[in-house]
């Protein structure tokens, strides 16, 4: 039996725009995802988050589901456009009322609330002024963080500033497959910096309000060479690792931007956005680092290869290898060793800060059999990745908790509703929730604080 340490925290995660719906309720303002999802061709099936899982109105039932699973922590995100409909300016207390009620409901069931302040739903009013390419957005974020902390800080102990700034910057401003849909590499790098600055300023603001546990959630990738013996492939790994991992982690951990990465992004224009004290601000001490992991990335040096486009600006000559082994419904390769390697690497290269797996999970084409959702593939995915976490713990990585992505099937951004990551199936027509086999499996893992002997069993 793979026993987890006493006090290991089991939970699940969601994000506001993916589950809440109620986009016009109680004074919420529009976000970049409202705009983007209404742009023809931007989201599969023309889906939007307008109704999603209607969690805004059904949160009590959803918290009861969490309690039934035995979750000890729930990571959700606060929608900035509910709290500050215009991005800056007066706080909309009616928007905060919702999170107030949610936090109370969670606590009354013994579930630790773990809010993330930014999970991609930037107020449209801020995007209209340049969004993350505008330094003022980072300052506005710190003010918004203070407003949320003022209201919830007496009951919330663990805070996350941003979720996956890599996605916000590169997918939002580089490749344009996420909101706001811009395709400008220089803008992507500027966005990286202002997101990091927002994290630093937000961390300072939360601490000034008395917050004790503040962290950042990243989606580091295990970058691997197609040919482990090739020096050229090793160079490709270094560049992609720099653009994906080190560009965020080095400054957050007080090492400043890596010189090779700064030199690379200098090809897209002088980093005029880097003011003298910014790196100090970004390095505001954190108490936890959240790791979202789904799959590894394999790269090879191949003259003439197109590279990663706006997702990895300036990587022409690098081939991003398609998945070689089994994949999830997203086409993402299933390889738990990537998670174990990452946790060990983070523990080694960025020591001293507890790690949390703040997202891990998979979309599959679940089958409904006589009212039961049979999702053996998800159980096997979770089981394999938890074994990888267990292995990393045994090797000394300081991992404190594991949160499944996701509690509910939900709006999977540019892929709409057809990709289902939930432990709980959602019928979007009726809003009926049905815990999948994986939910029952997860309940028993939590109850035993251990994985079953053979793996995959219920
Ligand atoms: O659904 C997303 C989530 O919002 C952020 N991390 C990855 C998940 C799956 O794509």
Short mmCIF file of C-alpha atoms and ligand atoms in Angstrom, two decimals:
data_model
loop_
_atom_site.label_atom_id
_atom_site.label_comp_id
_atom_site.label_asym_id
_atom_site.label_seq_id
_atom_site.Cartn_x
_atom_site.Cartn_y
_atom_site.Cartn_z
CA UNK A 1 0.00 0.00 0.00
CA UNK A 2 1.34 3.45 -0.93
CA UNK A 3 0.69 5.37 2.26
CA UNK A 4 0.83 9.17 2.12
CA UNK A 5 2.23 11.25 4.98
CA UNK A 6 -0.08 12.17 7.82
CA UNK A 7 -1.68 15.52 7.13
CA UNK A 8 -1.27 15.21 3.35
CA UNK A 9 -4.08 17.35 1.90
CA UNK A 10 -6.45 15.85 -0.66
CA UNK A 11 -8.66 18.11 -2.71
CA UNK A 12 -9.95 19.23 -6.06
CA UNK A 13 -9.82 22.40 -8.13
CA UNK A 14 -12.01 24.50 -10.40
CA UNK A 15 -11.99 28.03 -11.84
CA UNK A 16 -14.63 30.73 -11.89
CA UNK A 17 -15.33 31.15 -15.60
CA UNK A 18 -15.27 27.39 -16.15
CA UNK A 19 -18.05 26.58 -13.67
CA UNK A 20 -19.90 29.60 -12.29
CA UNK A 21 -22.14 30.75 -15.15
CA UNK A 22 -24.30 33.71 -14.02
CA UNK A 23 -22.16 36.09 -16.02
CA UNK A 24 -24.62 38.95 -15.61
CA UNK A 25 -25.52 38.34 -11.98
CA UNK A 26 -25.13 40.84 -9.15
CA UNK A 27 -23.16 43.48 -10.98
CA UNK A 28 -20.45 41.30 -12.57
CA UNK A 29 -18.66 43.09 -15.40
CA UNK A 30 -17.54 41.50 -18.68
CA UNK A 31 -14.24 39.64 -18.85
CA UNK A 32 -11.95 38.89 -21.77
CA UNK A 33 -13.39 35.38 -21.87
CA UNK A 34 -16.93 36.72 -22.33
CA UNK A 35 -15.65 38.68 -25.31
CA UNK A 36 -13.45 35.92 -26.69
CA UNK A 37 -16.02 33.15 -26.41
CA UNK A 38 -18.44 35.28 -28.43
CA UNK A 39 -15.88 35.73 -31.19
CA UNK A 40 -16.88 33.47 -34.11
CA UNK A 41 -14.53 30.51 -34.41
CA UNK A 42 -12.67 31.16 -31.15
CA UNK A 43 -14.22 28.33 -29.10
CA UNK A 44 -15.26 24.89 -30.34
CA UNK A 45 -18.99 24.69 -30.92
CA UNK A 46 -19.37 28.41 -30.19
CA UNK A 47 -19.61 27.49 -26.49
CA UNK A 48 -19.43 30.20 -23.83
CA UNK A 49 -19.24 30.25 -20.04
CA UNK A 50 -22.63 31.96 -19.81
CA UNK A 51 -24.21 29.07 -17.92
CA UNK A 52 -21.40 26.56 -17.42
CA UNK A 53 -22.22 24.42 -14.36
CA UNK A 54 -24.36 27.15 -12.81
CA UNK A 55 -22.19 26.75 -9.73
CA UNK A 56 -23.00 30.34 -8.77
CA UNK A 57 -26.47 29.16 -7.81
CA UNK A 58 -25.70 25.53 -6.98
CA UNK A 59 -22.59 25.97 -4.85
CA UNK A 60 -24.26 24.51 -1.73
CA UNK A 61 -24.98 21.23 -3.52
CA UNK A 62 -21.48 21.23 -4.98
CA UNK A 63 -19.90 21.71 -1.57
CA UNK A 64 -22.06 18.84 -0.28
CA UNK A 65 -20.62 16.71 -3.10
CA UNK A 66 -17.10 17.68 -2.06
CA UNK A 67 -17.85 16.77 1.53
CA UNK A 68 -19.24 13.43 0.42
CA UNK A 69 -15.97 12.71 -1.36
CA UNK A 70 -14.05 13.60 1.78
CA UNK A 71 -12.15 16.51 0.23
CA UNK A 72 -10.05 18.48 2.70
CA UNK A 73 -9.24 21.39 0.39
CA UNK A 74 -10.97 23.12 -2.49
CA UNK A 75 -9.12 25.41 -4.86
CA UNK A 76 -11.46 27.76 -6.68
CA UNK A 77 -10.88 31.10 -8.34
CA UNK A 78 -12.36 34.48 -7.58
CA UNK A 79 -13.66 36.31 -10.64
CA UNK A 80 -12.00 39.71 -10.77
CA UNK A 81 -14.92 41.09 -12.88
CA UNK A 82 -17.36 40.18 -10.10
CA UNK A 83 -15.32 42.07 -7.52
CA UNK A 84 -14.19 45.03 -9.62
CA UNK A 85 -16.47 45.07 -12.67
CA UNK A 86 -14.38 47.75 -14.34
CA UNK A 87 -11.05 46.23 -13.27
CA UNK A 88 -10.31 49.22 -11.06
CA UNK A 89 -12.57 51.46 -9.06
CA UNK A 90 -15.25 50.63 -6.53
CA UNK A 91 -15.53 47.13 -5.11
CA UNK A 92 -18.77 45.35 -5.92
CA UNK A 93 -19.71 43.87 -2.54
CA UNK A 94 -22.50 41.81 -4.14
CA UNK A 95 -19.87 39.96 -6.15
CA UNK A 96 -17.85 39.32 -3.02
CA UNK A 97 -20.99 38.12 -1.22
CA UNK A 98 -20.88 34.99 -3.36
CA UNK A 99 -17.33 34.07 -2.28
CA UNK A 100 -18.23 34.96 1.29
CA UNK A 101 -21.05 32.43 1.22
CA UNK A 102 -18.90 29.85 -0.55
CA UNK A 103 -16.08 30.16 1.99
CA UNK A 104 -18.52 29.79 4.88
CA UNK A 105 -20.13 26.77 3.27
CA UNK A 106 -16.74 25.10 2.73
CA UNK A 107 -15.60 25.76 6.27
CA UNK A 108 -18.82 24.47 7.73
CA UNK A 109 -17.97 21.14 6.01
CA UNK A 110 -14.36 21.18 7.21
CA UNK A 111 -12.99 21.95 3.73
CA UNK A 112 -10.10 24.41 3.48
CA UNK A 113 -10.82 27.16 0.95
CA UNK A 114 -7.88 27.91 -1.33
CA UNK A 115 -8.80 30.84 -3.56
CA UNK A 116 -6.84 31.74 -6.66
CA UNK A 117 -7.18 35.43 -7.43
CA UNK A 118 -6.57 35.25 -11.16
CA UNK A 119 -7.54 32.31 -13.34
CA UNK A 120 -7.61 34.10 -16.71
CA UNK A 121 -10.82 36.17 -16.55
CA UNK A 122 -9.35 39.66 -16.84
CA UNK A 123 -11.95 42.45 -16.72
CA UNK A 124 -12.53 43.53 -20.32
CA UNK A 125 -12.15 47.17 -19.27
CA UNK A 126 -8.50 46.48 -18.44
CA UNK A 127 -7.88 44.68 -21.72
CA UNK A 128 -9.27 47.72 -23.48
CA UNK A 129 -6.33 49.61 -21.94
CA UNK A 130 -3.75 47.05 -23.04
CA UNK A 131 -4.45 44.21 -20.63
CA UNK A 132 -1.32 42.45 -19.43
CA UNK A 133 0.84 44.50 -21.77
CA UNK A 134 0.02 47.49 -19.57
CA UNK A 135 1.96 47.82 -16.31
CA UNK A 136 -1.10 49.43 -14.71
CA UNK A 137 -2.86 46.03 -14.85
CA UNK A 138 -0.33 44.66 -12.34
CA UNK A 139 -1.04 47.55 -10.00
CA UNK A 140 -4.79 47.08 -10.43
CA UNK A 141 -4.34 43.40 -9.52
CA UNK A 142 -2.76 44.30 -6.18
CA UNK A 143 -5.68 46.61 -5.37
CA UNK A 144 -8.16 43.90 -6.30
CA UNK A 145 -6.22 41.38 -4.14
CA UNK A 146 -6.55 43.73 -1.18
CA UNK A 147 -10.30 44.07 -1.73
CA UNK A 148 -10.74 40.29 -1.70
CA UNK A 149 -8.49 39.84 1.31
CA UNK A 150 -10.34 42.57 3.23
CA UNK A 151 -13.52 40.56 2.85
CA UNK A 152 -12.32 36.96 3.18
CA UNK A 153 -9.01 37.23 5.02
CA UNK A 154 -10.54 36.44 8.41
CA UNK A 155 -11.51 32.95 7.13
CA UNK A 156 -9.05 32.16 4.35
CA UNK A 157 -5.56 31.04 5.25
CA UNK A 158 -4.12 29.95 1.88
CA UNK A 159 -3.98 32.28 -1.09
CA UNK A 160 -2.86 31.84 -4.66
CA UNK A 161 -2.13 34.91 -6.75
CA UNK A 162 -2.14 33.65 -10.35
CA UNK A 163 -2.93 30.43 -12.13
CA UNK A 164 -0.51 29.39 -14.89
CA UNK A 165 0.82 32.76 -16.06
CA UNK A 166 2.42 30.88 -18.97
CA UNK A 167 -1.05 30.32 -20.44
CA UNK A 168 -2.21 33.90 -19.82
CA UNK A 169 0.85 35.32 -21.55
CA UNK A 170 1.73 32.93 -24.37
CA UNK A 171 -1.71 31.55 -25.25
CA UNK A 172 -3.46 34.87 -24.69
CA UNK A 173 -0.97 37.23 -26.37
CA UNK A 174 1.34 34.94 -28.41
CA UNK A 175 -0.61 32.20 -30.17
CA UNK A 176 -4.01 33.81 -29.56
CA UNK A 177 -5.79 30.54 -28.86
CA UNK A 178 -6.93 31.94 -25.52
CA UNK A 179 -8.46 35.30 -24.63
CA UNK A 180 -7.76 38.03 -25.52
CA UNK A 181 -6.65 36.32 -28.73
CA UNK A 182 -3.64 38.46 -29.57
CA UNK A 183 -0.77 37.13 -31.68
CA UNK A 184 2.25 39.29 -30.95
CA UNK A 185 5.40 37.69 -29.46
CA UNK A 186 6.65 40.96 -27.99
CA UNK A 187 3.29 41.42 -26.29
CA UNK A 188 3.53 37.88 -24.89
CA UNK A 189 6.88 38.63 -23.22
CA UNK A 190 5.61 41.95 -21.90
CA UNK A 191 2.61 40.08 -20.49
CA UNK A 192 4.90 37.54 -18.80
CA UNK A 193 6.61 40.37 -16.97
CA UNK A 194 3.47 42.19 -15.91
CA UNK A 195 1.90 38.95 -14.71
CA UNK A 196 4.99 38.27 -12.59
CA UNK A 197 4.88 41.83 -11.33
CA UNK A 198 1.20 41.37 -10.47
CA UNK A 199 2.15 38.25 -8.53
CA UNK A 200 4.82 40.17 -6.60
CA UNK A 201 2.65 43.21 -5.89
CA UNK A 202 -0.31 40.98 -5.06
CA UNK A 203 1.80 38.93 -2.64
CA UNK A 204 2.95 42.11 -0.90
CA UNK A 205 -0.63 43.39 -0.72
CA UNK A 206 -1.94 40.12 0.75
CA UNK A 207 0.82 40.06 3.34
CA UNK A 208 0.22 43.69 4.24
CA UNK A 209 -3.35 42.61 5.00
CA UNK A 210 -2.08 39.82 7.25
CA UNK A 211 -2.13 36.78 4.94
CA UNK A 212 0.21 34.07 6.17
CA UNK A 213 0.26 31.61 3.26
CA UNK A 214 0.62 33.02 -0.20
CA UNK A 215 1.70 31.19 -3.32
CA UNK A 216 1.81 31.04 -7.09
CA UNK A 217 0.51 28.25 -9.33
CA UNK A 218 2.55 27.44 -12.43
CA UNK A 219 2.30 24.74 -15.06
CA UNK A 220 5.93 23.76 -15.39
CA UNK A 221 6.64 21.31 -18.12
CA UNK A 222 9.04 18.39 -18.09
CA UNK A 223 10.89 19.16 -21.33
CA UNK A 224 12.71 16.14 -22.71
CA UNK A 225 15.01 15.62 -25.67
CA UNK A 226 13.78 13.38 -28.48
CA UNK A 227 17.30 11.93 -28.55
CA UNK A 228 18.97 11.88 -25.13
CA UNK A 229 22.41 11.64 -26.79
CA UNK A 230 22.00 14.65 -29.05
CA UNK A 231 23.73 17.90 -28.02
CA UNK A 232 21.47 19.85 -30.40
CA UNK A 233 18.38 18.38 -28.78
CA UNK A 234 19.79 19.30 -25.38
CA UNK A 235 20.10 22.91 -26.58
CA UNK A 236 16.47 22.81 -27.75
CA UNK A 237 15.46 21.53 -24.31
CA UNK A 238 17.33 24.38 -22.66
CA UNK A 239 15.59 27.02 -24.76
CA UNK A 240 12.09 25.60 -24.28
CA UNK A 241 12.72 25.05 -20.58
CA UNK A 242 13.85 28.68 -20.36
CA UNK A 243 10.76 30.01 -22.08
CA UNK A 244 8.35 27.81 -20.16
CA UNK A 245 9.86 27.22 -16.72
CA UNK A 246 12.89 29.32 -15.83
CA UNK A 247 11.41 32.61 -17.08
CA UNK A 248 8.85 32.33 -14.26
CA UNK A 249 10.61 30.37 -11.56
CA UNK A 250 13.99 32.08 -11.53
CA UNK A 251 12.65 35.58 -10.83
CA UNK A 252 10.04 34.31 -8.34
CA UNK A 253 12.77 32.50 -6.43
CA UNK A 254 14.96 35.59 -6.32
CA UNK A 255 17.41 34.75 -9.09
CA UNK A 256 16.16 37.35 -11.59
CA UNK A 257 15.45 36.57 -15.22
CA UNK A 258 17.88 34.00 -16.64
CA UNK A 259 20.42 35.78 -18.89
CA UNK A 260 19.93 33.31 -21.78
CA UNK A 261 16.16 33.91 -21.70
CA UNK A 262 16.58 37.70 -21.57
CA UNK A 263 18.94 37.49 -24.55
CA UNK A 264 16.41 35.38 -26.45
CA UNK A 265 13.44 37.64 -25.88
CA UNK A 266 15.61 40.66 -26.73
CA UNK A 267 15.17 39.48 -30.35
CA UNK A 268 11.58 40.71 -30.11
CA UNK A 269 12.46 44.19 -28.85
CA UNK A 270 14.24 45.75 -25.91
CA UNK A 271 12.70 44.74 -22.57
CA UNK A 272 11.76 48.33 -21.79
CA UNK A 273 9.16 46.97 -19.39
CA UNK A 274 11.82 45.89 -16.87
CA UNK A 275 12.07 48.64 -14.25
CA UNK A 276 14.89 48.67 -11.74
CA UNK A 277 13.16 47.26 -8.69
CA UNK A 278 10.80 44.86 -10.48
CA UNK A 279 12.86 41.73 -9.92
CA UNK A 280 12.94 42.47 -6.20
CA UNK A 281 9.15 42.86 -6.18
CA UNK A 282 8.65 39.62 -8.11
CA UNK A 283 10.84 37.80 -5.58
CA UNK A 284 8.49 38.57 -2.67
CA UNK A 285 8.83 35.40 -0.54
CA UNK A 286 6.16 32.75 -1.11
CA UNK A 287 4.93 29.99 1.16
CA UNK A 288 3.81 27.48 -1.43
CA UNK A 289 4.39 26.69 -5.07
CA UNK A 290 1.50 25.12 -6.93
CA UNK A 291 2.33 22.70 -9.74
CA UNK A 292 -0.21 21.91 -12.44
CA UNK A 293 0.86 18.89 -14.45
CA UNK A 294 -0.71 17.04 -17.36
CA UNK A 295 1.96 15.74 -19.76
CA UNK A 296 5.64 16.03 -20.73
CA UNK A 297 6.96 17.73 -23.89
CA UNK A 298 9.52 16.20 -26.26
CA UNK A 299 11.61 18.44 -28.48
CA UNK A 300 14.18 17.87 -31.19
CA UNK A 301 16.50 20.22 -33.08
CA UNK A 302 15.42 20.01 -36.74
CA UNK A 303 16.58 22.67 -39.19
CA UNK A 304 13.51 23.99 -41.01
CA UNK A 305 11.03 22.91 -38.31
CA UNK A 306 8.48 25.66 -37.63
CA UNK A 307 8.95 25.67 -33.83
CA UNK A 308 6.21 26.40 -31.37
CA UNK A 309 4.86 29.55 -33.07
CA UNK A 310 3.41 32.16 -30.73
CA UNK A 311 3.29 29.59 -27.94
CA UNK A 312 7.11 29.54 -27.85
CA UNK A 313 8.27 32.63 -29.75
CA UNK A 314 11.59 32.26 -31.54
CA UNK A 315 11.82 28.47 -31.49
CA UNK A 316 12.05 27.96 -35.25
CA UNK A 317 14.27 24.96 -35.94
CA UNK A 318 12.76 23.04 -33.03
CA UNK A 319 10.30 20.24 -33.57
CA UNK A 320 7.70 19.70 -30.86
CA UNK A 321 7.15 15.96 -31.07
CA UNK A 322 3.59 14.62 -31.20
CA UNK A 323 2.65 12.23 -28.41
CA UNK A 324 4.24 8.83 -28.87
CA UNK A 325 2.29 6.82 -26.30
CA UNK A 326 -1.32 6.67 -25.12
CA UNK A 327 -3.09 10.00 -24.85
CA UNK A 328 -6.08 11.57 -23.14
CA UNK A 329 -9.00 13.03 -25.08
CA UNK A 330 -6.97 16.26 -25.32
CA UNK A 331 -4.31 14.36 -27.28
CA UNK A 332 -1.93 14.81 -24.34
CA UNK A 333 0.52 12.01 -23.72
CA UNK A 334 -0.06 10.07 -20.50
CA UNK A 335 3.23 9.88 -18.65
CA UNK A 336 3.27 10.15 -14.86
CA UNK A 337 7.09 10.08 -14.78
CA UNK A 338 6.96 13.70 -15.97
CA UNK A 339 5.24 14.69 -12.73
CA UNK A 340 7.70 12.81 -10.53
CA UNK A 341 10.67 14.31 -12.41
CA UNK A 342 9.24 17.81 -12.10
CA UNK A 343 8.62 17.55 -8.37
CA UNK A 344 12.16 16.28 -7.80
CA UNK A 345 13.61 19.00 -10.03
CA UNK A 346 11.64 21.80 -8.34
CA UNK A 347 12.67 20.51 -4.93
CA UNK A 348 16.32 20.49 -6.06
CA UNK A 349 16.51 23.71 -8.13
CA UNK A 350 14.04 25.87 -6.20
CA UNK A 351 14.35 24.59 -2.63
CA UNK A 352 12.76 25.80 0.56
CA UNK A 353 9.16 26.27 -0.56
CA UNK A 354 6.54 23.53 -0.03
CA UNK A 355 5.07 22.12 -3.23
CA UNK A 356 1.44 21.39 -3.93
CA UNK A 357 0.09 19.54 -6.94
CA UNK A 358 -2.64 22.09 -7.54
CA UNK A 359 -3.99 20.45 -10.71
CA UNK A 360 -3.69 17.02 -12.23
CA UNK A 361 -6.29 15.05 -14.12
CA UNK A 362 -7.51 14.10 -17.55
CA UNK A 363 -10.30 14.43 -20.07
CA UNK A 364 -11.60 11.17 -21.46
CA UNK A 365 -14.67 10.14 -23.39
CA UNK A 366 -16.55 8.79 -20.41
CA UNK A 367 -19.17 6.11 -20.89
CA UNK A 368 -22.53 6.14 -19.16
CA UNK A 369 -23.65 2.57 -18.38
CA UNK A 370 -27.01 2.21 -16.69
CA UNK A 371 -26.70 5.61 -15.05
CA UNK A 372 -23.15 4.98 -13.89
CA UNK A 373 -20.17 6.83 -15.38
CA UNK A 374 -17.51 4.27 -16.10
CA UNK A 375 -14.15 6.04 -16.32
CA UNK A 376 -11.51 3.42 -15.69
CA UNK A 377 -9.05 5.42 -17.83
CA UNK A 378 -9.29 8.41 -15.45
CA UNK A 379 -8.81 6.15 -12.42
CA UNK A 380 -5.72 4.69 -14.03
CA UNK A 381 -4.42 8.19 -14.91
CA UNK A 382 -4.92 9.45 -11.34
CA UNK A 383 -3.53 6.31 -9.81
CA UNK A 384 -0.38 6.49 -11.94
CA UNK A 385 0.21 10.15 -11.20
CA UNK A 386 -0.37 9.69 -7.48
CA UNK A 387 2.22 6.91 -7.50
CA UNK A 388 4.61 9.41 -9.12
CA UNK A 389 3.86 11.91 -6.33
CA UNK A 390 4.44 9.17 -3.77
CA UNK A 391 7.78 8.35 -5.39
CA UNK A 392 8.84 12.01 -5.33
CA UNK A 393 7.88 12.22 -1.65
CA UNK A 394 9.99 9.17 -0.94
CA UNK A 395 12.90 10.95 -2.66
CA UNK A 396 12.50 13.92 -0.35
CA UNK A 397 10.33 16.34 -2.35
CA UNK A 398 8.27 18.41 0.07
CA UNK A 399 4.80 17.87 -1.43
CA UNK A 400 1.98 18.89 0.89
CA UNK A 401 -1.17 18.24 -1.11
CA UNK A 402 -2.79 16.99 -4.30
CA UNK A 403 -5.82 18.54 -5.98
CA UNK A 404 -7.57 16.80 -8.85
CA UNK A 405 -8.48 18.84 -11.90
CA UNK A 406 -11.35 18.97 -11.82
CA UNK A 407 -14.20 18.56 -9.37
CA UNK A 408 -16.79 18.97 -12.13
CA UNK A 409 -16.89 18.63 -15.90
CA UNK A 410 -16.66 22.22 -17.07
CA UNK A 411 -15.95 24.79 -19.79
CA UNK A 412 -12.55 23.72 -21.14
CA UNK A 413 -11.64 27.11 -22.63
CA UNK A 414 -11.08 27.01 -26.42
CA UNK A 415 -12.33 23.39 -26.46
CA UNK A 416 -15.71 24.22 -24.94
CA UNK A 417 -17.74 21.63 -23.03
CA UNK A 418 -16.88 18.48 -24.95
CA UNK A 419 -13.66 17.81 -23.06
CA UNK A 420 -14.66 16.48 -19.67
CA UNK A 421 -12.11 16.53 -16.83
CA UNK A 422 -14.50 16.12 -13.91
CA UNK A 423 -14.63 13.60 -11.10
CA UNK A 424 -18.31 14.46 -11.30
CA UNK A 425 -20.23 14.31 -14.56
CA UNK A 426 -22.40 17.33 -15.38
CA UNK A 427 -25.42 17.08 -17.63
CA UNK A 428 -25.40 20.61 -19.02
CA UNK A 429 -29.07 20.39 -20.02
CA UNK A 430 -30.40 19.53 -16.58
CA UNK A 431 -27.38 20.44 -14.43
CA UNK A 432 -27.62 16.99 -12.87
CA UNK A 433 -24.37 15.98 -11.17
CA UNK A 434 -23.32 12.30 -11.21
CA UNK A 435 -20.13 11.25 -9.42
CA UNK A 436 -18.09 9.10 -11.79
CA UNK A 437 -16.40 5.84 -10.81
CA UNK A 438 -13.23 7.93 -10.37
CA UNK A 439 -14.97 10.02 -7.71
CA UNK A 440 -15.78 6.88 -5.72
CA UNK A 441 -12.21 5.67 -6.20
CA UNK A 442 -10.82 9.03 -5.03
CA UNK A 443 -13.07 8.93 -1.96
CA UNK A 444 -11.53 5.63 -0.89
CA UNK A 445 -7.98 6.90 -1.53
CA UNK A 446 -8.70 9.91 0.67
CA UNK A 447 -10.29 7.80 3.38
CA UNK A 448 -7.26 5.48 3.50
CA UNK A 449 -4.70 8.23 2.84
CA UNK A 450 -3.19 5.61 0.57
CA UNK A 451 -3.39 4.08 -2.87
CA UNK A 452 -4.77 0.58 -3.30
CA UNK A 453 -2.24 -2.23 -3.57
CA UNK A 454 -2.60 -3.16 -7.21
CA UNK A 455 -3.60 0.28 -8.49
CA UNK A 456 -6.78 1.14 -10.28
CA UNK A 457 -9.06 -0.81 -7.92
CA UNK A 458 -12.04 0.76 -6.22
O1 LIG B 1 -8.94 23.57 -17.58
C1 LIG B 1 -7.61 23.93 -17.43
C2 LIG B 1 -7.42 24.83 -16.23
O2 LIG B 1 -8.21 25.96 -16.31
C3 LIG B 1 -5.98 25.27 -16.14
N1 LIG B 1 -5.09 24.14 -16.20
C4 LIG B 1 -5.27 23.18 -17.24
C5 LIG B 1 -6.73 22.72 -17.25
C6 LIG B 1 -6.94 21.66 -18.35
O3 LIG B 1 -6.63 22.20 -19.59
#
